[in-house]
Coordinates of C-alpha atoms and ligand atoms in Angstrom, one line a residue:
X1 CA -8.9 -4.6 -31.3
X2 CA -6.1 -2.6 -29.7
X3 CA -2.5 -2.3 -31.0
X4 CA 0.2 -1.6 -28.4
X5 CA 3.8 -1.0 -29.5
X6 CA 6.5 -2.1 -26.9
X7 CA 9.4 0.7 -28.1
X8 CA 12.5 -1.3 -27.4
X9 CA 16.3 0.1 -28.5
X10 CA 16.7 -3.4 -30.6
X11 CA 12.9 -5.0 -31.3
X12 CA 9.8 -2.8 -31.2
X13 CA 7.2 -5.5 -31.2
X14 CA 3.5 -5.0 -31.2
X15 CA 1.2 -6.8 -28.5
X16 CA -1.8 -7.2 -30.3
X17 CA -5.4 -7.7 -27.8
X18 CA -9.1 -8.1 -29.2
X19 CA -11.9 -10.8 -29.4
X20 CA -11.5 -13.4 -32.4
X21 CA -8.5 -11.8 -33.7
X22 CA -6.8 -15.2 -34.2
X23 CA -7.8 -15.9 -37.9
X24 CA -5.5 -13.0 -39.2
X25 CA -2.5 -14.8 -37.4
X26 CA -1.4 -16.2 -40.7
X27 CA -1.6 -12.5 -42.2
X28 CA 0.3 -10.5 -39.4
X29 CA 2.9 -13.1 -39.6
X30 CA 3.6 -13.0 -43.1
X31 CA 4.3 -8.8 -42.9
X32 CA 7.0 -10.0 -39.6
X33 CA 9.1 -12.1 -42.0
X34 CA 10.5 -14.3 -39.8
X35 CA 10.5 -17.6 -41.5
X36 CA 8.3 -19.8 -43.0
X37 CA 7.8 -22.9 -40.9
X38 CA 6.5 -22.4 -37.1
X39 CA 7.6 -24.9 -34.4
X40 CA 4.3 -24.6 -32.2
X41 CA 5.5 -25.6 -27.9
X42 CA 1.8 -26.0 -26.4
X43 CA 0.3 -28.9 -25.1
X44 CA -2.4 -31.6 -25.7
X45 CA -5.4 -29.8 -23.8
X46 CA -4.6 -26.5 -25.5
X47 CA -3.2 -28.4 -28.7
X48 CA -6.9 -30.4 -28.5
X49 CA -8.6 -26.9 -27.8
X50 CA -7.1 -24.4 -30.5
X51 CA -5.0 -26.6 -32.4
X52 CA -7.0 -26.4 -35.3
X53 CA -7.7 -22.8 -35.5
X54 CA -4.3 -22.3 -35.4
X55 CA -3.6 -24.7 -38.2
X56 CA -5.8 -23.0 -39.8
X57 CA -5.0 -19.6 -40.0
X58 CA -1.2 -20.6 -40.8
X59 CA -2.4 -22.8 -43.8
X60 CA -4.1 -19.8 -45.2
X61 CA -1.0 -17.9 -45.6
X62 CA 0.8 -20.1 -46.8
X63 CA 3.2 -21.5 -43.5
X64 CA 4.3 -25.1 -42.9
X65 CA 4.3 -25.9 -39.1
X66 CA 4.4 -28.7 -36.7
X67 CA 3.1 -28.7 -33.1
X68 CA 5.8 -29.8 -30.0
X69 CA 3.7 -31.2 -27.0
X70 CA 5.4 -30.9 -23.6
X71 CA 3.9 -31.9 -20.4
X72 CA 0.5 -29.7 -18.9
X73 CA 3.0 -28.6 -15.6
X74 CA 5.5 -26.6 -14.2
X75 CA 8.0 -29.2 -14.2
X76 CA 8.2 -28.4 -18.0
X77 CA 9.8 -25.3 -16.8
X78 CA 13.1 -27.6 -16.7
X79 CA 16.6 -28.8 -18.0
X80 CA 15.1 -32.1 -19.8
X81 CA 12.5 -30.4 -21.5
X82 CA 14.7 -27.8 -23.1
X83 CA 16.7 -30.6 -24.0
X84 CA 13.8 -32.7 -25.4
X85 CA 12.7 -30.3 -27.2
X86 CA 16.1 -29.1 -28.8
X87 CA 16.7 -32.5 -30.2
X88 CA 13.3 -32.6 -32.2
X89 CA 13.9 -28.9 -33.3
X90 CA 17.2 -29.9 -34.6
X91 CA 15.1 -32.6 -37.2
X92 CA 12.8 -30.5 -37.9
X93 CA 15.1 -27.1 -38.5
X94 CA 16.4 -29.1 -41.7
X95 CA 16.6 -26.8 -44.7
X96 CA 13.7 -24.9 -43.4
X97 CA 13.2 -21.3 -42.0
X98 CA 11.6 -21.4 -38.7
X99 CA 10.1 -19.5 -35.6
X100 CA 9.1 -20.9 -32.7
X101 CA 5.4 -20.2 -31.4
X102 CA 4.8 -20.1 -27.7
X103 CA 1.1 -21.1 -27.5
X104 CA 0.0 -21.4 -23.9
X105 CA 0.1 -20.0 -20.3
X106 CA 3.0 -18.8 -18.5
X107 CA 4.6 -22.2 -18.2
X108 CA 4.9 -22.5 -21.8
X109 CA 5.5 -19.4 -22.7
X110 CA 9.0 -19.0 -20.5
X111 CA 9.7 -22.2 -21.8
X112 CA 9.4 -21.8 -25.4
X113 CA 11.4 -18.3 -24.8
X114 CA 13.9 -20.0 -23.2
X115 CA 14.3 -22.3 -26.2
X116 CA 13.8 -19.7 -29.2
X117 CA 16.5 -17.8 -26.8
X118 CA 19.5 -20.3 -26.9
X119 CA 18.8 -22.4 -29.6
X120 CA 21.1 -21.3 -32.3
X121 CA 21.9 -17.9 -30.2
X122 CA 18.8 -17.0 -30.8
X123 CA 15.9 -18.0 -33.6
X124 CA 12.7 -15.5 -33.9
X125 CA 9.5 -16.1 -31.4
X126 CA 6.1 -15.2 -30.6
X127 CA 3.9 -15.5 -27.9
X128 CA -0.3 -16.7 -28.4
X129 CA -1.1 -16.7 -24.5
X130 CA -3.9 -18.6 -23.8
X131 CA -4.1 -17.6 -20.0
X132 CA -5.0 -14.6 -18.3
X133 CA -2.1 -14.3 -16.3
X134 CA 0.1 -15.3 -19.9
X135 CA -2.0 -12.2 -21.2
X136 CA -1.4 -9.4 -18.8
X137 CA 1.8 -10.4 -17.8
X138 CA 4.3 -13.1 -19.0
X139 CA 3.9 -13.2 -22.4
X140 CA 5.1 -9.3 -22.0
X141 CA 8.6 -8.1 -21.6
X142 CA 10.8 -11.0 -22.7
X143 CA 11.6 -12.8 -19.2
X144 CA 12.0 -16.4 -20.4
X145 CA 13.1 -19.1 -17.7
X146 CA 13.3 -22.6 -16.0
X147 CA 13.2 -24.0 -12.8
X148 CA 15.7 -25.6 -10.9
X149 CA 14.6 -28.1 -7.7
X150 CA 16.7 -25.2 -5.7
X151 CA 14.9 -22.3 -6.7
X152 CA 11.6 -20.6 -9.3
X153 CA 13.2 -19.1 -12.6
X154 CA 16.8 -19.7 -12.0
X155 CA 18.0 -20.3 -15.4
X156 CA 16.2 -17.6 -17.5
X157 CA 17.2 -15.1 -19.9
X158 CA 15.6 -11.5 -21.4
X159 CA 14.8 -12.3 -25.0
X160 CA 11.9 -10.5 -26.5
X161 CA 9.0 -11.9 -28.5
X162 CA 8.7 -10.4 -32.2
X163 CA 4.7 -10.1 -31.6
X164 CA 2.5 -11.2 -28.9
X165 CA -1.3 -11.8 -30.2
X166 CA -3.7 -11.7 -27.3
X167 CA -7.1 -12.9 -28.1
X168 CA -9.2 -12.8 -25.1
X169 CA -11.9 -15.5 -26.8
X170 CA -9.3 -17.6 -25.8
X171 CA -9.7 -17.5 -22.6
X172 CA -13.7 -18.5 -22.7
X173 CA -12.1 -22.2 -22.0
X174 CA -10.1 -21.4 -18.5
X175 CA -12.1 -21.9 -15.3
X176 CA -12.8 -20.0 -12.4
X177 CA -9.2 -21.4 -10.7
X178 CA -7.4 -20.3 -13.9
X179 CA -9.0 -16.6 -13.7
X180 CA -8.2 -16.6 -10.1
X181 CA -4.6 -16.9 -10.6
X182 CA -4.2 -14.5 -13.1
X183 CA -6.2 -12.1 -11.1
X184 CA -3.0 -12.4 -8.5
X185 CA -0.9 -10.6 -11.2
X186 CA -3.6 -8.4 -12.4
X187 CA -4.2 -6.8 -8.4
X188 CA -0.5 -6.8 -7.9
X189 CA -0.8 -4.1 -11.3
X190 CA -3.2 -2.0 -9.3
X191 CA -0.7 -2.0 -6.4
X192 CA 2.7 -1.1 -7.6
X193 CA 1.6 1.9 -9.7
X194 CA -2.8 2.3 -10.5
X195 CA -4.5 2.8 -7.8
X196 CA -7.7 4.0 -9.8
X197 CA -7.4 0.4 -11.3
X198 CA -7.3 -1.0 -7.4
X199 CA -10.4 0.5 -7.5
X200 CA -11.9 -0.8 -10.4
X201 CA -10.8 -4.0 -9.4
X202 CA -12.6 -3.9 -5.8
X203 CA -16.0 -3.3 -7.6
X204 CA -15.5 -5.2 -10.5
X205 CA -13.6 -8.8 -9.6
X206 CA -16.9 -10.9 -9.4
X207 CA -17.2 -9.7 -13.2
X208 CA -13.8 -11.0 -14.1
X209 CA -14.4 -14.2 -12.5
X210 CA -17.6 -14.5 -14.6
X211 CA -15.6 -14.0 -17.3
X212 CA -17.2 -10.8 -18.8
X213 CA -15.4 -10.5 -22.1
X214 CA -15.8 -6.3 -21.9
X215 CA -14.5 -6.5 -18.2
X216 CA -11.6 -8.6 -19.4
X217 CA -11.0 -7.4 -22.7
X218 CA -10.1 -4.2 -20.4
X219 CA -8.1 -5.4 -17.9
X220 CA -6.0 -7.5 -20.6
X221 CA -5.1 -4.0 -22.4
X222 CA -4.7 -1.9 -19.4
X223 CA -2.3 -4.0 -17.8
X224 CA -0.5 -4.8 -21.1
X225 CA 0.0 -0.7 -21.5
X226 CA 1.5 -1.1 -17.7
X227 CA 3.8 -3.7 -18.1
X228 CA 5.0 -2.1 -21.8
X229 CA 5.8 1.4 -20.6
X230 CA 7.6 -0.4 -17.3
X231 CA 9.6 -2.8 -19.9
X232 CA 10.4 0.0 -21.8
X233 CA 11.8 1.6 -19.2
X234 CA 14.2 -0.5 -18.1
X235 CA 14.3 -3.6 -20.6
X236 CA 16.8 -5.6 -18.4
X237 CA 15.7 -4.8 -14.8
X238 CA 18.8 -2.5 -14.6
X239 CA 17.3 0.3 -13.2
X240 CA 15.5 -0.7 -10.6
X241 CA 12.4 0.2 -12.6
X242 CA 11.1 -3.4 -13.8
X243 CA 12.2 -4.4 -9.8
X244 CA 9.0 -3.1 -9.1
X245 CA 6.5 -5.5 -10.9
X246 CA 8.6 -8.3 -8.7
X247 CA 5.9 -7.1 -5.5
X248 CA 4.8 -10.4 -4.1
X249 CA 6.9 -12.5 -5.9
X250 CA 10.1 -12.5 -3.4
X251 CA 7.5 -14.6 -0.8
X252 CA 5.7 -15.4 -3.9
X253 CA 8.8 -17.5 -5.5
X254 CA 10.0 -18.9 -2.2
X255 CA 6.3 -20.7 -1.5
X256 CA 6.0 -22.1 -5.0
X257 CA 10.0 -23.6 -4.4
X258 CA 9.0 -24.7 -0.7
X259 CA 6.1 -26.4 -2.5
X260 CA 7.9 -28.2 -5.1
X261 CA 6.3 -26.4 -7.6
X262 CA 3.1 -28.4 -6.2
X263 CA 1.3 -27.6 -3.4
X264 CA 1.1 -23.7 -4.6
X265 CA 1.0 -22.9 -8.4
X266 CA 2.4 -19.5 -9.2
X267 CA -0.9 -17.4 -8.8
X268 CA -1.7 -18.8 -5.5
X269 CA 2.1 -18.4 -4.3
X270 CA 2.0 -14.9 -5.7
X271 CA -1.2 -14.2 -3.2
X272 CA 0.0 -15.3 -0.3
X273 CA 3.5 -13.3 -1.7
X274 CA 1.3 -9.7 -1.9
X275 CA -0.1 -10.2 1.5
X276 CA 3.7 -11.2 3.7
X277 CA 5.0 -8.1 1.6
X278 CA 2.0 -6.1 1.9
X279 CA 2.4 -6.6 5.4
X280 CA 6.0 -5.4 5.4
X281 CA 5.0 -2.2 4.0
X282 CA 2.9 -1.7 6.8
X283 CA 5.5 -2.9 9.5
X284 CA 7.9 -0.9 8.0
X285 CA 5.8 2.5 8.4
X286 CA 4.9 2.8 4.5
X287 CA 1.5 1.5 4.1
X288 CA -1.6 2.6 6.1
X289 CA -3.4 -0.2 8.2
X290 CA -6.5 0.3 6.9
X291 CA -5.0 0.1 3.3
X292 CA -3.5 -3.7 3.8
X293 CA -7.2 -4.6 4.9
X294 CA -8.4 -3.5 2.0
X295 CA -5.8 -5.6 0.1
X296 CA -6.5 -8.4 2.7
X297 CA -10.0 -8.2 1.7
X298 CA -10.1 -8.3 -2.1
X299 CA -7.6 -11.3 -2.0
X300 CA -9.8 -13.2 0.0
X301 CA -13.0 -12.2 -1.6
X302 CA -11.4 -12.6 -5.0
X303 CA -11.1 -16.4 -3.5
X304 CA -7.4 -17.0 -3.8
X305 CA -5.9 -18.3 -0.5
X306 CA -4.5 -16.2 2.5
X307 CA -3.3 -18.6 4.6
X308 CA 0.0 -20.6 3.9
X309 CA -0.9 -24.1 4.5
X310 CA 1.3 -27.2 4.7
X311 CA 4.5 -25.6 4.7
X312 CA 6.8 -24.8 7.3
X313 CA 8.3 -21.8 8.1
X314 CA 12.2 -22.7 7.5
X315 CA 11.3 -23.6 4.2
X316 CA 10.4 -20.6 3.5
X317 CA 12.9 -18.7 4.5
X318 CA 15.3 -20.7 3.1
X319 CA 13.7 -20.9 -0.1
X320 CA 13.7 -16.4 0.1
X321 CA 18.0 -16.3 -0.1
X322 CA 17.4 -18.0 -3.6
X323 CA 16.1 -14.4 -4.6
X324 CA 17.7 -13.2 -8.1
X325 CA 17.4 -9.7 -6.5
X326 CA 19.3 -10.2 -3.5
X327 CA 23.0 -9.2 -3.7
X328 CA 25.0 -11.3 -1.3
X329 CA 23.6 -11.1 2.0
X330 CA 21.8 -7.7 1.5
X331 CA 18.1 -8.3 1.1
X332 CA 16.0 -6.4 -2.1
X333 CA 12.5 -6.2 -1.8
X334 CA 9.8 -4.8 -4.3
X335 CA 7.1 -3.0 -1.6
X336 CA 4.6 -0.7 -1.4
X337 CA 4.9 3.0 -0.4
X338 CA 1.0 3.0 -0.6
X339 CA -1.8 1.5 -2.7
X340 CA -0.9 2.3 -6.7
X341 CA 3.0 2.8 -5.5
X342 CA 5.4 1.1 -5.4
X343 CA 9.1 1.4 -3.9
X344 CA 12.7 -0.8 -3.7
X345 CA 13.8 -1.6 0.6
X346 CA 16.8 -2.8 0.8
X347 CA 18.1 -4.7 4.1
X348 CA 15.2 -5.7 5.9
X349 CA 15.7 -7.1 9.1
X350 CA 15.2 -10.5 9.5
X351 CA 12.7 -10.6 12.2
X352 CA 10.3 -8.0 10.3
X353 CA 10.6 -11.0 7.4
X354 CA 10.4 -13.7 9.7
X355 CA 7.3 -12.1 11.9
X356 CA 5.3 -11.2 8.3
X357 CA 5.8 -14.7 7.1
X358 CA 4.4 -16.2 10.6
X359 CA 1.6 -14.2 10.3
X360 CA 0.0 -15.6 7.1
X361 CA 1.2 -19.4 8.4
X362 CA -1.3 -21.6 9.3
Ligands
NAD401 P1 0.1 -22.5 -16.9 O1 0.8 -22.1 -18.1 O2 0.5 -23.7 -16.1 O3 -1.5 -22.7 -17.3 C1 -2.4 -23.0 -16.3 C2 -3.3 -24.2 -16.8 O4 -4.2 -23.6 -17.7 C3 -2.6 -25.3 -17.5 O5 -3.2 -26.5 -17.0 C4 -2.9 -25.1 -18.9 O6 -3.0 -26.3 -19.7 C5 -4.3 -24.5 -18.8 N1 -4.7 -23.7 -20.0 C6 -4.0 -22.8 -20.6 N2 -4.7 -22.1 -21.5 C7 -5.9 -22.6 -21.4 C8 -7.2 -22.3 -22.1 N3 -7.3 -21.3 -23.0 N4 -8.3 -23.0 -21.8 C9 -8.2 -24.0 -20.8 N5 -7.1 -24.3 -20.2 C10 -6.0 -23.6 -20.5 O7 0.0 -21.4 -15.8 P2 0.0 -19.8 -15.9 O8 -0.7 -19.3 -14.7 O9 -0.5 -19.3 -17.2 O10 1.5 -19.4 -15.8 C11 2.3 -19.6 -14.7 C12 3.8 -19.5 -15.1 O11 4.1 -18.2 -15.6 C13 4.7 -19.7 -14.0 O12 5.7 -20.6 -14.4 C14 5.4 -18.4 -13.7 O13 6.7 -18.4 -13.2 C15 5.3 -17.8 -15.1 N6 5.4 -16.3 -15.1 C16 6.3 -15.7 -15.9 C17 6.3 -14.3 -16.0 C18 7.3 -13.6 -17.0 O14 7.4 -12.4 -16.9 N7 8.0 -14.4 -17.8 C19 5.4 -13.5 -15.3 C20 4.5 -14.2 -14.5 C21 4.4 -15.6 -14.4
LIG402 N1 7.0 -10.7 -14.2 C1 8.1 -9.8 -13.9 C2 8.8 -9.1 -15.0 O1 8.4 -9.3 -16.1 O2 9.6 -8.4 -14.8

């Protein structure tokens, strides 16, 4: 088992990773003191899956809880769920102390963050990700959100979790589709700033897909560290530090919301999303052409898609101004100077955009 602090100015919160570390919940909660009574957001599969060993652990220490079941989609990322959910939290946050649990992928994760985030100005969470992409990325750095038919993430706010418990065993239950996608997130961590762990990954992927706990108990905790010491550096993306572990996700977001959240979930969108801005790095003189082969390569031999199917071209692009990064009509990209670096272009022209985009369209 690995401890790793997340040094914040307000809320130092540990992310803990290890196999069958899920029992001592009940324990680590009880030093947090943050109430008494967890609201659980998950839903039936996961509820079905780890319900009980969650109950469990809680019991033992002596906390009251009840489980909130949203729907196994994106489109819980949304307005009426929030809402739905508020209204039961209200019953049960009667005379009670509570914290919210997020126990699930990405999807609930952002949602229950979202919640814990507004609900009262703000109640106590933590995050129990159950994916790989909720463990190496979004159960990290306190982005919570929902979608909007318009654009991916557009109501959101930073709030930080008060522990994130990573237990890989968890993840014994995803299949090879579910690895896939978080193996989007986990190359893009080899691009913008590792690219030893590129490396790793190029000899190594068929191991992750086989799920070989030692393989992913390491990946989990190295791209954790990554993603803590960028959040600590620049907690609210202020800096233009945090900017960076956007890479892929400016094409990325624009596919999923050209989808409808439905032809592309967010790993697959955030493929396609590293190969149109890979591309641009090369177009624009930064990245070597042999280097976006070799990023062309592991994407398609890792199995996610590199072809943009079933979408047109102006949806694209329209879906790209919806970017949270964009100021006005000046363009802000996340790119690569070269594998394991990453850099901030601002302005790019519209025909470099428009020609990487057509390149990956079927
Ligand atoms: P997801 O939450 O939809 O989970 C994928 C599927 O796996 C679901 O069907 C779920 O029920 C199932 N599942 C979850 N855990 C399981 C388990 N242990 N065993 C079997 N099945 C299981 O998708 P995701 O890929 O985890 O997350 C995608 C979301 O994360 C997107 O909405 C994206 O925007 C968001 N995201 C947020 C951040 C952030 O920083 N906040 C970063 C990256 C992605
Ligand atoms: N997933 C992007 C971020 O956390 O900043």
């Amino acid at each position: 088992m690995q401890v790793i602090k997340l040094n914040l100015y307000k809320n130092t919160y540990k992310i803990i990773v290890g196999a069958g570390i899920i029992d001592r919940l009940g324990n680590w909660l009880k030093k947090l003191n943050i109430g008494r009574n967890a609201y659980i957001i998950t839903n039936s599969l996961i509820k079905k899956i780890y319900g009980k060993l969650i109950e469990k652990s809680l019991k033992t220490s002596g906390f009251g809880f009840c489980f909130k079941i949203v729907a196994d989609t994106e489109k819980s990322k949304s307005l009426r769920t929030v809402s739905l959910i508020i209204k039961d939290l209200v019953n049960y946050d009667c005379k009670r102390n509570i914290f919210i649990v997020a126990l699930g992928g990405g999807v609930i994760g952002d949602l229950a963050g979202f919640v814990a985030s507004i609900y009262k100005r703000g109640i106590p969470y933590i995050q129990i990700p159950t994916t790989l992409l909720a463990q190496v990325d979004s159960s990290i750095g306190g982005k919570t959100g929902i979608d909007l038919k318009e654009g991916k993430n557009l109501l959101g706010t930073f709030y930080q979790p008060r522990l994130v418990v990573s237990d890989i065993d968890l993840l014994k239950t995803l299949n090879k589709e579910q690895i896939k996608i978080g193996l989007a997130e986990v190359i893009k961590y080899g691009l913008i700033k590792d690219k030893k762990f590129f490396v790793y990954l190029e000899k190594n992927f068929e191991d992750i897909l086989n799920l070989h706990l030692p393989v992913i108990d390491y990946i989990v905790r190295h791209c954790s560290k990554i993603k803590a010491e960028i959040v600590e550096k620049d907690e609210r993306e202020e800096k233009g530090l945090r900017t960076i572990l956007n890479f892929g996700h400016t094409i990325g977001h624009a596919i999923e919301t050209a989808g409808e959240y439905k032809r592309y979930n967010h790993g697959q969108a955030v493929a396609l999303g590293l190969l149109v801005e890979s591309y641009l790095s090369y177009r624009l003189n930064y990245l070597k052409k042999t280097d976006l082969i070799r990023i062309e390569t592991l994407i398609k031999r890792v199995g996610l898609p590199t072809r943009i199917e079933r979408l047109s071209f102006s949806q694209i692009i329209k879906a790209h101004y919806k970017d949270k990064k964009f100021k006005g009509f000046r363009n802000r990209f996340a790119l690569i100077q070269e594998i394991g670096k990453a850099r901030i272009v601002e302005d790019i022209p519209l025909r470099l955009i428009s020609e990487a985009i057509k390149k990956y369209l079927s």
